[in-house]
Amino acid sequence: MAQENGKALLITTDCVEEREYNEEYESITWENCTLRKYLNNEFYNKFNEEEKSLIVKTKVINNDNSVYGTAGGNDTEDNIFLLSIDEANKYFKSDDERIANYDGEAAWWWLRSPGNNDNNAANVNNNGNNVNNDNNAIRPAFFLISMP
């Protein structure tokens, strides 16, 4: 967890479920992928009204992939989001710290950053490295109003 401007960033310790980044294998960015729609609707609605009132809608910066030059697309405003490559590296200082489990085993998990081409999103593999893959778990993040 990180504290920023009166808000606390919460990132799940482990992955919560498996999901496709997008239903169709096509040119896609975080702004338009089906995983973003799911996280900000169905997943968000699993919280009760009191919990929702503490979640801060956040401007999410969607940078281009600095290694492959793949376009990140438009910035978004989200209640729930995935980390970017830069954020995963910022909040988890080593490969070991980035390892997250799903169903009792180290899992690959999605990032919102674009991958090596415009049909792929970046992710973290089960060794904690940033790489690309097709089927991954999700590790949602969101900002919460910090309580005094």
mmCIF file of N, CA and C in Angstrom:
data_model
loop_
_atom_site.group_PDB
_atom_site.id
_atom_site.type_symbol
_atom_site.label_atom_id
_atom_site.label_comp_id
_atom_site.label_asym_id
_atom_site.label_seq_id
_atom_site.Cartn_x
_atom_site.Cartn_y
_atom_site.Cartn_z
ATOM 1 N N MET A 1 0.848 -1.178 0.000
ATOM 2 C CA MET A 1 0.000 0.000 0.000
ATOM 3 C C MET A 1 0.895 1.243 0.000
ATOM 4 N N ALA A 2 0.461 2.244 -0.759
ATOM 5 C CA ALA A 2 1.189 3.507 -0.825
ATOM 6 C C ALA A 2 0.246 4.648 -0.459
ATOM 7 N N GLN A 3 0.773 5.663 0.189
ATOM 8 C CA GLN A 3 0.006 6.862 0.551
ATOM 9 C C GLN A 3 0.377 7.985 -0.414
ATOM 10 N N GLU A 4 -0.631 8.621 -1.020
ATOM 11 C CA GLU A 4 -0.398 9.725 -1.942
ATOM 12 C C GLU A 4 -1.527 10.734 -1.828
ATOM 13 N N ASN A 5 -1.222 11.985 -1.497
ATOM 14 C CA ASN A 5 -2.195 13.073 -1.500
ATOM 15 C C ASN A 5 -3.478 12.753 -0.741
ATOM 16 N N GLY A 6 -3.363 12.226 0.461
ATOM 17 C CA GLY A 6 -4.533 11.926 1.273
ATOM 18 C C GLY A 6 -5.293 10.699 0.832
ATOM 19 N N LYS A 7 -4.677 9.900 -0.017
ATOM 20 C CA LYS A 7 -5.302 8.662 -0.503
ATOM 21 C C LYS A 7 -4.343 7.508 -0.264
ATOM 22 N N ALA A 8 -4.901 6.336 -0.099
ATOM 23 C CA ALA A 8 -4.098 5.129 0.053
ATOM 24 C C ALA A 8 -4.341 4.233 -1.164
ATOM 25 N N LEU A 9 -3.270 3.815 -1.819
ATOM 26 C CA LEU A 9 -3.382 2.893 -2.940
ATOM 27 C C LEU A 9 -3.437 1.476 -2.390
ATOM 28 N N LEU A 10 -4.494 0.772 -2.712
ATOM 29 C CA LEU A 10 -4.621 -0.626 -2.312
ATOM 30 C C LEU A 10 -4.435 -1.498 -3.540
ATOM 31 N N ILE A 11 -3.571 -2.494 -3.402
ATOM 32 C CA ILE A 11 -3.320 -3.474 -4.456
ATOM 33 C C ILE A 11 -3.530 -4.832 -3.813
ATOM 34 N N THR A 12 -4.300 -5.690 -4.440
ATOM 35 C CA THR A 12 -4.518 -6.998 -3.835
ATOM 36 C C THR A 12 -3.178 -7.715 -3.657
ATOM 37 N N THR A 13 -3.044 -8.419 -2.544
ATOM 38 C CA THR A 13 -1.818 -9.172 -2.270
ATOM 39 C C THR A 13 -1.642 -10.270 -3.303
ATOM 40 N N ASP A 14 -2.714 -10.944 -3.612
ATOM 41 C CA ASP A 14 -2.709 -12.003 -4.612
ATOM 42 C C ASP A 14 -3.767 -11.716 -5.668
ATOM 43 N N CYS A 15 -3.777 -12.517 -6.688
ATOM 44 C CA CYS A 15 -4.747 -12.360 -7.767
ATOM 45 C C CYS A 15 -6.113 -12.855 -7.292
ATOM 46 N N VAL A 16 -7.165 -12.203 -7.756
ATOM 47 C CA VAL A 16 -8.497 -12.518 -7.266
ATOM 48 C C VAL A 16 -9.303 -13.413 -8.205
ATOM 49 N N GLU A 17 -8.978 -13.419 -9.472
ATOM 50 C CA GLU A 17 -9.659 -14.276 -10.438
ATOM 51 C C GLU A 17 -8.903 -14.211 -11.759
ATOM 52 N N GLU A 18 -9.286 -15.071 -12.688
ATOM 53 C CA GLU A 18 -8.703 -15.043 -14.030
ATOM 54 C C GLU A 18 -9.693 -14.414 -14.991
ATOM 55 N N ARG A 19 -9.194 -13.611 -15.891
ATOM 56 C CA ARG A 19 -10.018 -12.911 -16.878
ATOM 57 C C ARG A 19 -9.201 -12.672 -18.133
ATOM 58 N N GLU A 20 -9.900 -12.585 -19.254
ATOM 59 C CA GLU A 20 -9.262 -12.143 -20.491
ATOM 60 C C GLU A 20 -9.057 -10.641 -20.415
ATOM 61 N N TYR A 21 -8.022 -10.143 -21.035
ATOM 62 C CA TYR A 21 -7.824 -8.694 -21.131
ATOM 63 C C TYR A 21 -8.902 -8.091 -22.025
ATOM 64 N N ASN A 22 -9.189 -8.777 -23.107
ATOM 65 C CA ASN A 22 -10.235 -8.339 -24.023
ATOM 66 C C ASN A 22 -10.879 -9.579 -24.631
ATOM 67 N N GLU A 23 -12.181 -9.522 -24.861
ATOM 68 C CA GLU A 23 -12.891 -10.686 -25.402
ATOM 69 C C GLU A 23 -12.404 -11.077 -26.786
ATOM 70 N N GLU A 24 -12.044 -10.103 -27.594
ATOM 71 C CA GLU A 24 -11.566 -10.356 -28.949
ATOM 72 C C GLU A 24 -10.069 -10.092 -29.030
ATOM 73 N N TYR A 25 -9.365 -10.895 -29.817
ATOM 74 C CA TYR A 25 -7.948 -10.647 -30.065
ATOM 75 C C TYR A 25 -7.871 -9.621 -31.189
ATOM 76 N N GLU A 26 -7.690 -8.355 -30.800
ATOM 77 C CA GLU A 26 -7.700 -7.255 -31.751
ATOM 78 C C GLU A 26 -6.869 -6.113 -31.188
ATOM 79 N N SER A 27 -6.632 -5.114 -31.996
ATOM 80 C CA SER A 27 -5.926 -3.922 -31.541
ATOM 81 C C SER A 27 -6.776 -3.267 -30.449
ATOM 82 N N ILE A 28 -6.195 -3.142 -29.238
ATOM 83 C CA ILE A 28 -6.976 -2.646 -28.098
ATOM 84 C C ILE A 28 -6.061 -1.952 -27.102
ATOM 85 N N THR A 29 -6.589 -0.968 -26.413
ATOM 86 C CA THR A 29 -5.872 -0.323 -25.323
ATOM 87 C C THR A 29 -6.718 -0.477 -24.053
ATOM 88 N N TRP A 30 -6.137 -0.086 -22.926
ATOM 89 C CA TRP A 30 -6.841 -0.152 -21.648
ATOM 90 C C TRP A 30 -8.194 0.554 -21.721
ATOM 91 N N GLU A 31 -8.249 1.690 -22.386
ATOM 92 C CA GLU A 31 -9.482 2.482 -22.443
ATOM 93 C C GLU A 31 -10.670 1.659 -22.922
ATOM 94 N N ASN A 32 -10.466 0.797 -23.899
ATOM 95 C CA ASN A 32 -11.582 0.096 -24.534
ATOM 96 C C ASN A 32 -11.642 -1.403 -24.271
ATOM 97 N N CYS A 33 -10.738 -1.937 -23.471
ATOM 98 C CA CYS A 33 -10.733 -3.387 -23.261
ATOM 99 C C CYS A 33 -11.898 -3.833 -22.362
ATOM 100 N N THR A 34 -12.312 -5.062 -22.533
ATOM 101 C CA THR A 34 -13.430 -5.586 -21.745
ATOM 102 C C THR A 34 -13.060 -5.781 -20.279
ATOM 103 N N LEU A 35 -11.780 -5.971 -19.961
ATOM 104 C CA LEU A 35 -11.370 -6.116 -18.563
ATOM 105 C C LEU A 35 -11.588 -4.809 -17.798
ATOM 106 N N ARG A 36 -11.297 -3.673 -18.409
ATOM 107 C CA ARG A 36 -11.557 -2.378 -17.758
ATOM 108 C C ARG A 36 -13.055 -2.214 -17.494
ATOM 109 N N LYS A 37 -13.868 -2.552 -18.486
ATOM 110 C CA LYS A 37 -15.321 -2.441 -18.302
ATOM 111 C C LYS A 37 -15.778 -3.339 -17.144
ATOM 112 N N TYR A 38 -15.275 -4.554 -17.089
ATOM 113 C CA TYR A 38 -15.637 -5.474 -16.014
ATOM 114 C C TYR A 38 -15.235 -4.913 -14.645
ATOM 115 N N LEU A 39 -13.988 -4.450 -14.517
ATOM 116 C CA LEU A 39 -13.503 -3.969 -13.221
ATOM 117 C C LEU A 39 -14.296 -2.758 -12.721
ATOM 118 N N ASN A 40 -14.687 -1.874 -13.615
ATOM 119 C CA ASN A 40 -15.366 -0.649 -13.209
ATOM 120 C C ASN A 40 -16.888 -0.773 -13.169
ATOM 121 N N ASN A 41 -17.395 -1.934 -13.463
ATOM 122 C CA ASN A 41 -18.832 -2.178 -13.385
ATOM 123 C C ASN A 41 -19.105 -3.374 -12.477
ATOM 124 N N GLU A 42 -19.067 -4.567 -13.017
ATOM 125 C CA GLU A 42 -19.414 -5.764 -12.243
ATOM 126 C C GLU A 42 -18.528 -5.943 -11.004
ATOM 127 N N PHE A 43 -17.229 -5.819 -11.148
ATOM 128 C CA PHE A 43 -16.328 -5.980 -10.003
ATOM 129 C C PHE A 43 -16.548 -4.870 -8.974
ATOM 130 N N TYR A 44 -16.596 -3.624 -9.426
ATOM 131 C CA TYR A 44 -16.832 -2.470 -8.544
ATOM 132 C C TYR A 44 -18.149 -2.623 -7.782
ATOM 133 N N ASN A 45 -19.168 -3.144 -8.444
ATOM 134 C CA ASN A 45 -20.483 -3.286 -7.824
ATOM 135 C C ASN A 45 -20.550 -4.396 -6.780
ATOM 136 N N LYS A 46 -19.472 -5.151 -6.605
ATOM 137 C CA LYS A 46 -19.408 -6.126 -5.510
ATOM 138 C C LYS A 46 -19.196 -5.435 -4.163
ATOM 139 N N PHE A 47 -18.730 -4.170 -4.195
ATOM 140 C CA PHE A 47 -18.562 -3.397 -2.976
ATOM 141 C C PHE A 47 -19.917 -2.839 -2.554
ATOM 142 N N ASN A 48 -20.119 -2.687 -1.239
ATOM 143 C CA ASN A 48 -21.370 -2.075 -0.784
ATOM 144 C C ASN A 48 -21.262 -0.557 -0.931
ATOM 145 N N GLU A 49 -22.356 0.151 -0.701
ATOM 146 C CA GLU A 49 -22.385 1.596 -0.930
ATOM 147 C C GLU A 49 -21.397 2.349 -0.035
ATOM 148 N N GLU A 50 -21.246 1.918 1.206
ATOM 149 C CA GLU A 50 -20.294 2.573 2.100
ATOM 150 C C GLU A 50 -18.866 2.400 1.592
ATOM 151 N N GLU A 51 -18.533 1.189 1.154
ATOM 152 C CA GLU A 51 -17.195 0.940 0.607
ATOM 153 C C GLU A 51 -16.969 1.753 -0.665
ATOM 154 N N LYS A 52 -17.974 1.794 -1.538
ATOM 155 C CA LYS A 52 -17.851 2.573 -2.776
ATOM 156 C C LYS A 52 -17.602 4.046 -2.487
ATOM 157 N N SER A 53 -18.208 4.569 -1.410
ATOM 158 C CA SER A 53 -18.045 5.986 -1.092
ATOM 159 C C SER A 53 -16.614 6.323 -0.685
ATOM 160 N N LEU A 54 -15.817 5.321 -0.331
ATOM 161 C CA LEU A 54 -14.424 5.530 0.061
ATOM 162 C C LEU A 54 -13.443 5.352 -1.097
ATOM 163 N N ILE A 55 -13.915 4.759 -2.198
ATOM 164 C CA ILE A 55 -13.071 4.538 -3.368
ATOM 165 C C ILE A 55 -13.008 5.817 -4.186
ATOM 166 N N VAL A 56 -11.799 6.245 -4.507
ATOM 167 C CA VAL A 56 -11.587 7.509 -5.222
ATOM 168 C C VAL A 56 -11.463 7.245 -6.718
ATOM 169 N N LYS A 57 -12.327 7.904 -7.509
ATOM 170 C CA LYS A 57 -12.169 7.836 -8.965
ATOM 171 C C LYS A 57 -10.830 8.475 -9.300
ATOM 172 N N THR A 58 -10.022 7.780 -10.081
ATOM 173 C CA THR A 58 -8.635 8.154 -10.307
ATOM 174 C C THR A 58 -8.351 8.385 -11.784
ATOM 175 N N LYS A 59 -7.623 9.472 -12.082
ATOM 176 C CA LYS A 59 -7.141 9.662 -13.449
ATOM 177 C C LYS A 59 -6.002 8.687 -13.651
ATOM 178 N N VAL A 60 -6.179 7.798 -14.598
ATOM 179 C CA VAL A 60 -5.209 6.744 -14.880
ATOM 180 C C VAL A 60 -4.442 7.123 -16.143
ATOM 181 N N ILE A 61 -3.138 7.242 -16.004
ATOM 182 C CA ILE A 61 -2.265 7.609 -17.117
ATOM 183 C C ILE A 61 -1.885 6.337 -17.877
ATOM 184 N N ASN A 62 -2.103 6.347 -19.170
ATOM 185 C CA ASN A 62 -1.849 5.170 -20.000
ATOM 186 C C ASN A 62 -0.717 5.445 -20.980
ATOM 187 N N ASN A 63 0.497 5.359 -20.468
ATOM 188 C CA ASN A 63 1.692 5.632 -21.269
ATOM 189 C C ASN A 63 1.922 4.571 -22.330
ATOM 190 N N ASP A 64 2.660 4.964 -23.368
ATOM 191 C CA ASP A 64 3.109 4.009 -24.382
ATOM 192 C C ASP A 64 4.099 3.033 -23.744
ATOM 193 N N ASN A 65 4.241 1.868 -24.335
ATOM 194 C CA ASN A 65 5.236 0.900 -23.877
ATOM 195 C C ASN A 65 6.614 1.431 -24.268
ATOM 196 N N SER A 66 7.469 1.663 -23.290
ATOM 197 C CA SER A 66 8.767 2.302 -23.546
ATOM 198 C C SER A 66 9.754 1.375 -24.256
ATOM 199 N N VAL A 67 9.544 0.085 -24.205
ATOM 200 C CA VAL A 67 10.445 -0.860 -24.884
ATOM 201 C C VAL A 67 10.013 -1.083 -26.328
ATOM 202 N N TYR A 68 8.721 -1.317 -26.548
ATOM 203 C CA TYR A 68 8.220 -1.668 -27.878
ATOM 204 C C TYR A 68 7.611 -0.487 -28.631
ATOM 205 N N GLY A 69 7.349 0.634 -27.929
ATOM 206 C CA GLY A 69 6.746 1.792 -28.568
ATOM 207 C C GLY A 69 5.263 1.631 -28.849
ATOM 208 N N THR A 70 4.647 0.609 -28.303
ATOM 209 C CA THR A 70 3.229 0.352 -28.507
ATOM 210 C C THR A 70 2.404 1.445 -27.818
ATOM 211 N N ALA A 71 1.401 1.956 -28.514
ATOM 212 C CA ALA A 71 0.594 3.064 -27.995
ATOM 213 C C ALA A 71 -0.229 2.651 -26.780
ATOM 214 N N GLY A 72 -0.201 3.499 -25.760
ATOM 215 C CA GLY A 72 -0.965 3.253 -24.537
ATOM 216 C C GLY A 72 -2.402 3.712 -24.620
ATOM 217 N N GLY A 73 -2.712 4.561 -25.574
ATOM 218 C CA GLY A 73 -4.084 5.046 -25.719
ATOM 219 C C GLY A 73 -4.367 6.228 -24.819
ATOM 220 N N ASN A 74 -5.626 6.593 -24.761
ATOM 221 C CA ASN A 74 -6.058 7.744 -23.971
ATOM 222 C C ASN A 74 -6.000 7.449 -22.484
ATOM 223 N N ASP A 75 -5.764 8.484 -21.694
ATOM 224 C CA ASP A 75 -5.869 8.356 -20.246
ATOM 225 C C ASP A 75 -7.342 8.126 -19.898
ATOM 226 N N THR A 76 -7.591 7.527 -18.757
ATOM 227 C CA THR A 76 -8.952 7.186 -18.350
ATOM 228 C C THR A 76 -9.203 7.648 -16.928
ATOM 229 N N GLU A 77 -10.450 7.607 -16.508
ATOM 230 C CA GLU A 77 -10.820 7.810 -15.114
ATOM 231 C C GLU A 77 -11.488 6.537 -14.650
ATOM 232 N N ASP A 78 -10.899 5.912 -13.628
ATOM 233 C CA ASP A 78 -11.368 4.604 -13.187
ATOM 234 C C ASP A 78 -11.501 4.547 -11.677
ATOM 235 N N ASN A 79 -12.467 3.769 -11.230
ATOM 236 C CA ASN A 79 -12.567 3.442 -9.813
ATOM 237 C C ASN A 79 -11.597 2.313 -9.484
ATOM 238 N N ILE A 80 -11.564 1.313 -10.347
ATOM 239 C CA ILE A 80 -10.706 0.141 -10.182
ATOM 240 C C ILE A 80 -9.851 0.047 -11.438
ATOM 241 N N PHE A 81 -8.579 -0.262 -11.269
ATOM 242 C CA PHE A 81 -7.683 -0.327 -12.422
ATOM 243 C C PHE A 81 -6.616 -1.383 -12.179
ATOM 244 N N LEU A 82 -5.869 -1.660 -13.219
ATOM 245 C CA LEU A 82 -4.679 -2.501 -13.111
ATOM 246 C C LEU A 82 -3.472 -1.583 -13.076
ATOM 247 N N LEU A 83 -2.392 -2.061 -12.514
ATOM 248 C CA LEU A 83 -1.156 -1.285 -12.503
ATOM 249 C C LEU A 83 -0.567 -1.203 -13.904
ATOM 250 N N SER A 84 0.188 -0.159 -14.158
ATOM 251 C CA SER A 84 0.973 -0.045 -15.387
ATOM 252 C C SER A 84 2.332 -0.710 -15.140
ATOM 253 N N ILE A 85 3.129 -0.828 -16.173
ATOM 254 C CA ILE A 85 4.490 -1.356 -16.009
ATOM 255 C C ILE A 85 5.259 -0.483 -15.019
ATOM 256 N N ASP A 86 5.196 0.830 -15.217
ATOM 257 C CA ASP A 86 5.924 1.749 -14.329
ATOM 258 C C ASP A 86 5.464 1.618 -12.881
ATOM 259 N N GLU A 87 4.157 1.509 -12.662
ATOM 260 C CA GLU A 87 3.634 1.377 -11.298
ATOM 261 C C GLU A 87 4.040 0.046 -10.667
ATOM 262 N N ALA A 88 3.997 -1.038 -11.442
ATOM 263 C CA ALA A 88 4.414 -2.340 -10.903
ATOM 264 C C ALA A 88 5.870 -2.282 -10.461
ATOM 265 N N ASN A 89 6.699 -1.597 -11.236
ATOM 266 C CA ASN A 89 8.112 -1.459 -10.871
ATOM 267 C C ASN A 89 8.301 -0.502 -9.694
ATOM 268 N N LYS A 90 7.446 0.507 -9.584
ATOM 269 C CA LYS A 90 7.535 1.474 -8.491
ATOM 270 C C LYS A 90 7.111 0.851 -7.157
ATOM 271 N N TYR A 91 6.000 0.148 -7.152
ATOM 272 C CA TYR A 91 5.443 -0.361 -5.896
ATOM 273 C C TYR A 91 6.024 -1.708 -5.478
ATOM 274 N N PHE A 92 6.597 -2.432 -6.427
ATOM 275 C CA PHE A 92 7.243 -3.715 -6.134
ATOM 276 C C PHE A 92 8.673 -3.617 -6.647
ATOM 277 N N LYS A 93 9.625 -3.519 -5.753
ATOM 278 C CA LYS A 93 11.015 -3.192 -6.112
ATOM 279 C C LYS A 93 11.804 -4.346 -6.726
ATOM 280 N N SER A 94 11.291 -5.570 -6.631
ATOM 281 C CA SER A 94 12.041 -6.722 -7.172
ATOM 282 C C SER A 94 11.078 -7.713 -7.810
ATOM 283 N N ASP A 95 11.634 -8.618 -8.594
ATOM 284 C CA ASP A 95 10.827 -9.681 -9.178
ATOM 285 C C ASP A 95 10.105 -10.467 -8.085
ATOM 286 N N ASP A 96 10.797 -10.778 -6.999
ATOM 287 C CA ASP A 96 10.179 -11.549 -5.911
ATOM 288 C C ASP A 96 8.978 -10.826 -5.313
ATOM 289 N N GLU A 97 9.080 -9.499 -5.158
ATOM 290 C CA GLU A 97 7.961 -8.729 -4.603
ATOM 291 C C GLU A 97 6.759 -8.705 -5.546
ATOM 292 N N ARG A 98 6.980 -8.854 -6.861
ATOM 293 C CA ARG A 98 5.891 -8.829 -7.831
ATOM 294 C C ARG A 98 5.158 -10.166 -7.945
ATOM 295 N N ILE A 99 5.696 -11.221 -7.373
ATOM 296 C CA ILE A 99 5.044 -12.523 -7.464
ATOM 297 C C ILE A 99 3.735 -12.489 -6.692
ATOM 298 N N ALA A 100 2.671 -12.948 -7.353
ATOM 299 C CA ALA A 100 1.348 -13.029 -6.727
ATOM 300 C C ALA A 100 0.761 -14.402 -7.037
ATOM 301 N N ASN A 101 0.042 -14.949 -6.096
ATOM 302 C CA ASN A 101 -0.564 -16.266 -6.268
ATOM 303 C C ASN A 101 -2.007 -16.166 -6.728
ATOM 304 N N TYR A 102 -2.419 -17.202 -7.423
ATOM 305 C CA TYR A 102 -3.829 -17.407 -7.733
ATOM 306 C C TYR A 102 -4.097 -18.892 -7.557
ATOM 307 N N ASP A 103 -5.106 -19.194 -6.779
ATOM 308 C CA ASP A 103 -5.483 -20.592 -6.538
ATOM 309 C C ASP A 103 -4.297 -21.392 -5.984
ATOM 310 N N GLY A 104 -3.508 -20.745 -5.105
ATOM 311 C CA GLY A 104 -2.426 -21.422 -4.403
ATOM 312 C C GLY A 104 -1.108 -21.534 -5.151
ATOM 313 N N GLU A 105 -1.034 -20.987 -6.372
ATOM 314 C CA GLU A 105 0.202 -21.074 -7.151
ATOM 315 C C GLU A 105 0.577 -19.706 -7.708
ATOM 316 N N ALA A 106 1.866 -19.487 -7.900
ATOM 317 C CA ALA A 106 2.332 -18.243 -8.509
ATOM 318 C C ALA A 106 1.687 -18.097 -9.890
ATOM 319 N N ALA A 107 1.166 -16.895 -10.162
ATOM 320 C CA ALA A 107 0.364 -16.691 -11.369
ATOM 321 C C ALA A 107 0.919 -15.559 -12.230
ATOM 322 N N TRP A 108 0.561 -15.602 -13.502
ATOM 323 C CA TRP A 108 0.778 -14.491 -14.408
ATOM 324 C C TRP A 108 -0.359 -13.515 -14.157
ATOM 325 N N TRP A 109 -0.070 -12.198 -14.081
ATOM 326 C CA TRP A 109 -1.151 -11.230 -13.870
ATOM 327 C C TRP A 109 -1.012 -10.037 -14.794
ATOM 328 N N TRP A 110 -2.185 -9.530 -15.205
ATOM 329 C CA TRP A 110 -2.264 -8.454 -16.185
ATOM 330 C C TRP A 110 -1.795 -7.113 -15.637
ATOM 331 N N LEU A 111 -1.187 -6.349 -16.510
ATOM 332 C CA LEU A 111 -0.954 -4.922 -16.315
ATOM 333 C C LEU A 111 -1.816 -4.200 -17.348
ATOM 334 N N ARG A 112 -2.064 -2.922 -17.173
ATOM 335 C CA ARG A 112 -2.877 -2.195 -18.160
ATOM 336 C C ARG A 112 -2.041 -1.657 -19.319
ATOM 337 N N SER A 113 -0.726 -1.611 -19.170
ATOM 338 C CA SER A 113 0.160 -1.100 -20.218
ATOM 339 C C SER A 113 0.092 -1.976 -21.459
ATOM 340 N N PRO A 114 0.304 -1.364 -22.634
ATOM 341 C CA PRO A 114 0.336 -2.169 -23.851
ATOM 342 C C PRO A 114 1.554 -3.091 -23.847
ATOM 343 N N GLY A 115 1.412 -4.198 -24.557
ATOM 344 C CA GLY A 115 2.504 -5.161 -24.632
ATOM 345 C C GLY A 115 3.398 -4.928 -25.838
ATOM 346 N N ASN A 116 3.870 -6.021 -26.424
ATOM 347 C CA ASN A 116 4.830 -5.912 -27.518
ATOM 348 C C ASN A 116 4.198 -5.587 -28.865
ATOM 349 N N ASN A 117 2.874 -5.646 -28.947
ATOM 350 C CA ASN A 117 2.155 -5.174 -30.134
ATOM 351 C C ASN A 117 0.780 -4.690 -29.696
ATOM 352 N N ASP A 118 0.020 -4.086 -30.601
ATOM 353 C CA ASP A 118 -1.240 -3.460 -30.185
ATOM 354 C C ASP A 118 -2.368 -4.450 -29.909
ATOM 355 N N ASN A 119 -2.096 -5.751 -30.036
ATOM 356 C CA ASN A 119 -3.079 -6.777 -29.677
ATOM 357 C C ASN A 119 -2.811 -7.366 -28.298
ATOM 358 N N ASN A 120 -1.725 -6.972 -27.650
ATOM 359 C CA ASN A 120 -1.331 -7.561 -26.368
ATOM 360 C C ASN A 120 -1.194 -6.506 -25.288
ATOM 361 N N ALA A 121 -1.504 -6.916 -24.069
ATOM 362 C CA ALA A 121 -1.222 -6.090 -22.896
ATOM 363 C C ALA A 121 -0.028 -6.713 -22.179
ATOM 364 N N ALA A 122 0.701 -5.894 -21.474
ATOM 365 C CA ALA A 122 1.833 -6.382 -20.683
ATOM 366 C C ALA A 122 1.309 -7.110 -19.453
ATOM 367 N N ASN A 123 2.158 -7.924 -18.852
ATOM 368 C CA ASN A 123 1.791 -8.613 -17.627
ATOM 369 C C ASN A 123 3.033 -8.982 -16.852
ATOM 370 N N VAL A 124 2.819 -9.540 -15.690
ATOM 371 C CA VAL A 124 3.906 -10.018 -14.845
ATOM 372 C C VAL A 124 3.792 -11.534 -14.806
ATOM 373 N N ASN A 125 4.903 -12.226 -15.073
ATOM 374 C CA ASN A 125 4.823 -13.689 -15.073
ATOM 375 C C ASN A 125 4.970 -14.251 -13.669
ATOM 376 N N ASN A 126 4.896 -15.552 -13.558
ATOM 377 C CA ASN A 126 4.935 -16.190 -12.238
ATOM 378 C C ASN A 126 6.314 -16.133 -11.585
ATOM 379 N N ASN A 127 7.314 -15.577 -12.277
ATOM 380 C CA ASN A 127 8.627 -15.326 -11.677
ATOM 381 C C ASN A 127 8.786 -13.859 -11.284
ATOM 382 N N GLY A 128 7.736 -13.049 -11.541
ATOM 383 C CA GLY A 128 7.776 -11.642 -11.181
ATOM 384 C C GLY A 128 8.312 -10.720 -12.259
ATOM 385 N N ASN A 129 8.628 -11.252 -13.446
ATOM 386 C CA ASN A 129 9.147 -10.434 -14.547
ATOM 387 C C ASN A 129 8.010 -9.839 -15.366
ATOM 388 N N ASN A 130 8.227 -8.661 -15.956
ATOM 389 C CA ASN A 130 7.248 -8.062 -16.862
ATOM 390 C C ASN A 130 7.415 -8.687 -18.242
ATOM 391 N N VAL A 131 6.380 -9.371 -18.699
ATOM 392 C CA VAL A 131 6.413 -10.042 -19.996
ATOM 393 C C VAL A 131 5.027 -9.984 -20.634
ATOM 394 N N ASN A 132 4.784 -10.761 -21.670
ATOM 395 C CA ASN A 132 3.483 -10.817 -22.336
ATOM 396 C C ASN A 132 2.956 -12.241 -22.382
ATOM 397 N N ASN A 133 1.624 -12.391 -22.294
ATOM 398 C CA ASN A 133 0.976 -13.702 -22.349
ATOM 399 C C ASN A 133 -0.505 -13.493 -22.657
ATOM 400 N N ASP A 134 -1.252 -14.579 -22.903
ATOM 401 C CA ASP A 134 -2.656 -14.460 -23.296
ATOM 402 C C ASP A 134 -3.660 -14.599 -22.150
ATOM 403 N N ASN A 135 -3.505 -15.574 -21.282
ATOM 404 C CA ASN A 135 -4.489 -15.839 -20.236
ATOM 405 C C ASN A 135 -3.860 -15.600 -18.875
ATOM 406 N N ASN A 136 -4.423 -14.626 -18.149
ATOM 407 C CA ASN A 136 -3.811 -14.229 -16.892
ATOM 408 C C ASN A 136 -4.842 -13.969 -15.816
ATOM 409 N N ALA A 137 -4.336 -13.879 -14.602
ATOM 410 C CA ALA A 137 -5.166 -13.513 -13.462
ATOM 411 C C ALA A 137 -5.168 -11.993 -13.334
ATOM 412 N N ILE A 138 -6.034 -11.499 -12.461
ATOM 413 C CA ILE A 138 -6.093 -10.051 -12.252
ATOM 414 C C ILE A 138 -5.771 -9.714 -10.799
ATOM 415 N N ARG A 139 -5.114 -8.589 -10.652
ATOM 416 C CA ARG A 139 -4.692 -8.071 -9.360
ATOM 417 C C ARG A 139 -5.149 -6.607 -9.306
ATOM 418 N N PRO A 140 -6.426 -6.380 -9.001
ATOM 419 C CA PRO A 140 -6.983 -5.035 -9.044
ATOM 420 C C PRO A 140 -6.317 -4.086 -8.051
ATOM 421 N N ALA A 141 -6.383 -2.805 -8.395
ATOM 422 C CA ALA A 141 -5.856 -1.737 -7.538
ATOM 423 C C ALA A 141 -6.868 -0.606 -7.524
ATOM 424 N N PHE A 142 -6.868 0.169 -6.435
ATOM 425 C CA PHE A 142 -7.715 1.354 -6.356
ATOM 426 C C PHE A 142 -7.224 2.241 -5.229
ATOM 427 N N PHE A 143 -7.592 3.520 -5.330
ATOM 428 C CA PHE A 143 -7.272 4.474 -4.280
ATOM 429 C C PHE A 143 -8.456 4.577 -3.337
ATOM 430 N N LEU A 144 -8.142 4.630 -2.058
ATOM 431 C CA LEU A 144 -9.123 4.738 -0.995
ATOM 432 C C LEU A 144 -8.868 6.026 -0.238
ATOM 433 N N ILE A 145 -9.900 6.711 0.157
ATOM 434 C CA ILE A 145 -9.732 7.901 0.996
ATOM 435 C C ILE A 145 -9.016 7.476 2.265
ATOM 436 N N SER A 146 -7.918 8.137 2.593
ATOM 437 C CA SER A 146 -7.191 7.823 3.819
ATOM 438 C C SER A 146 -7.996 8.277 5.021
ATOM 439 N N MET A 147 -8.079 7.423 5.987
ATOM 440 C CA MET A 147 -8.794 7.766 7.217
ATOM 441 C C MET A 147 -7.787 8.351 8.209
ATOM 442 N N PRO A 148 -8.187 9.418 8.939
ATOM 443 C CA PRO A 148 -7.250 10.033 9.911
ATOM 444 C C PRO A 148 -6.907 9.105 11.050
#
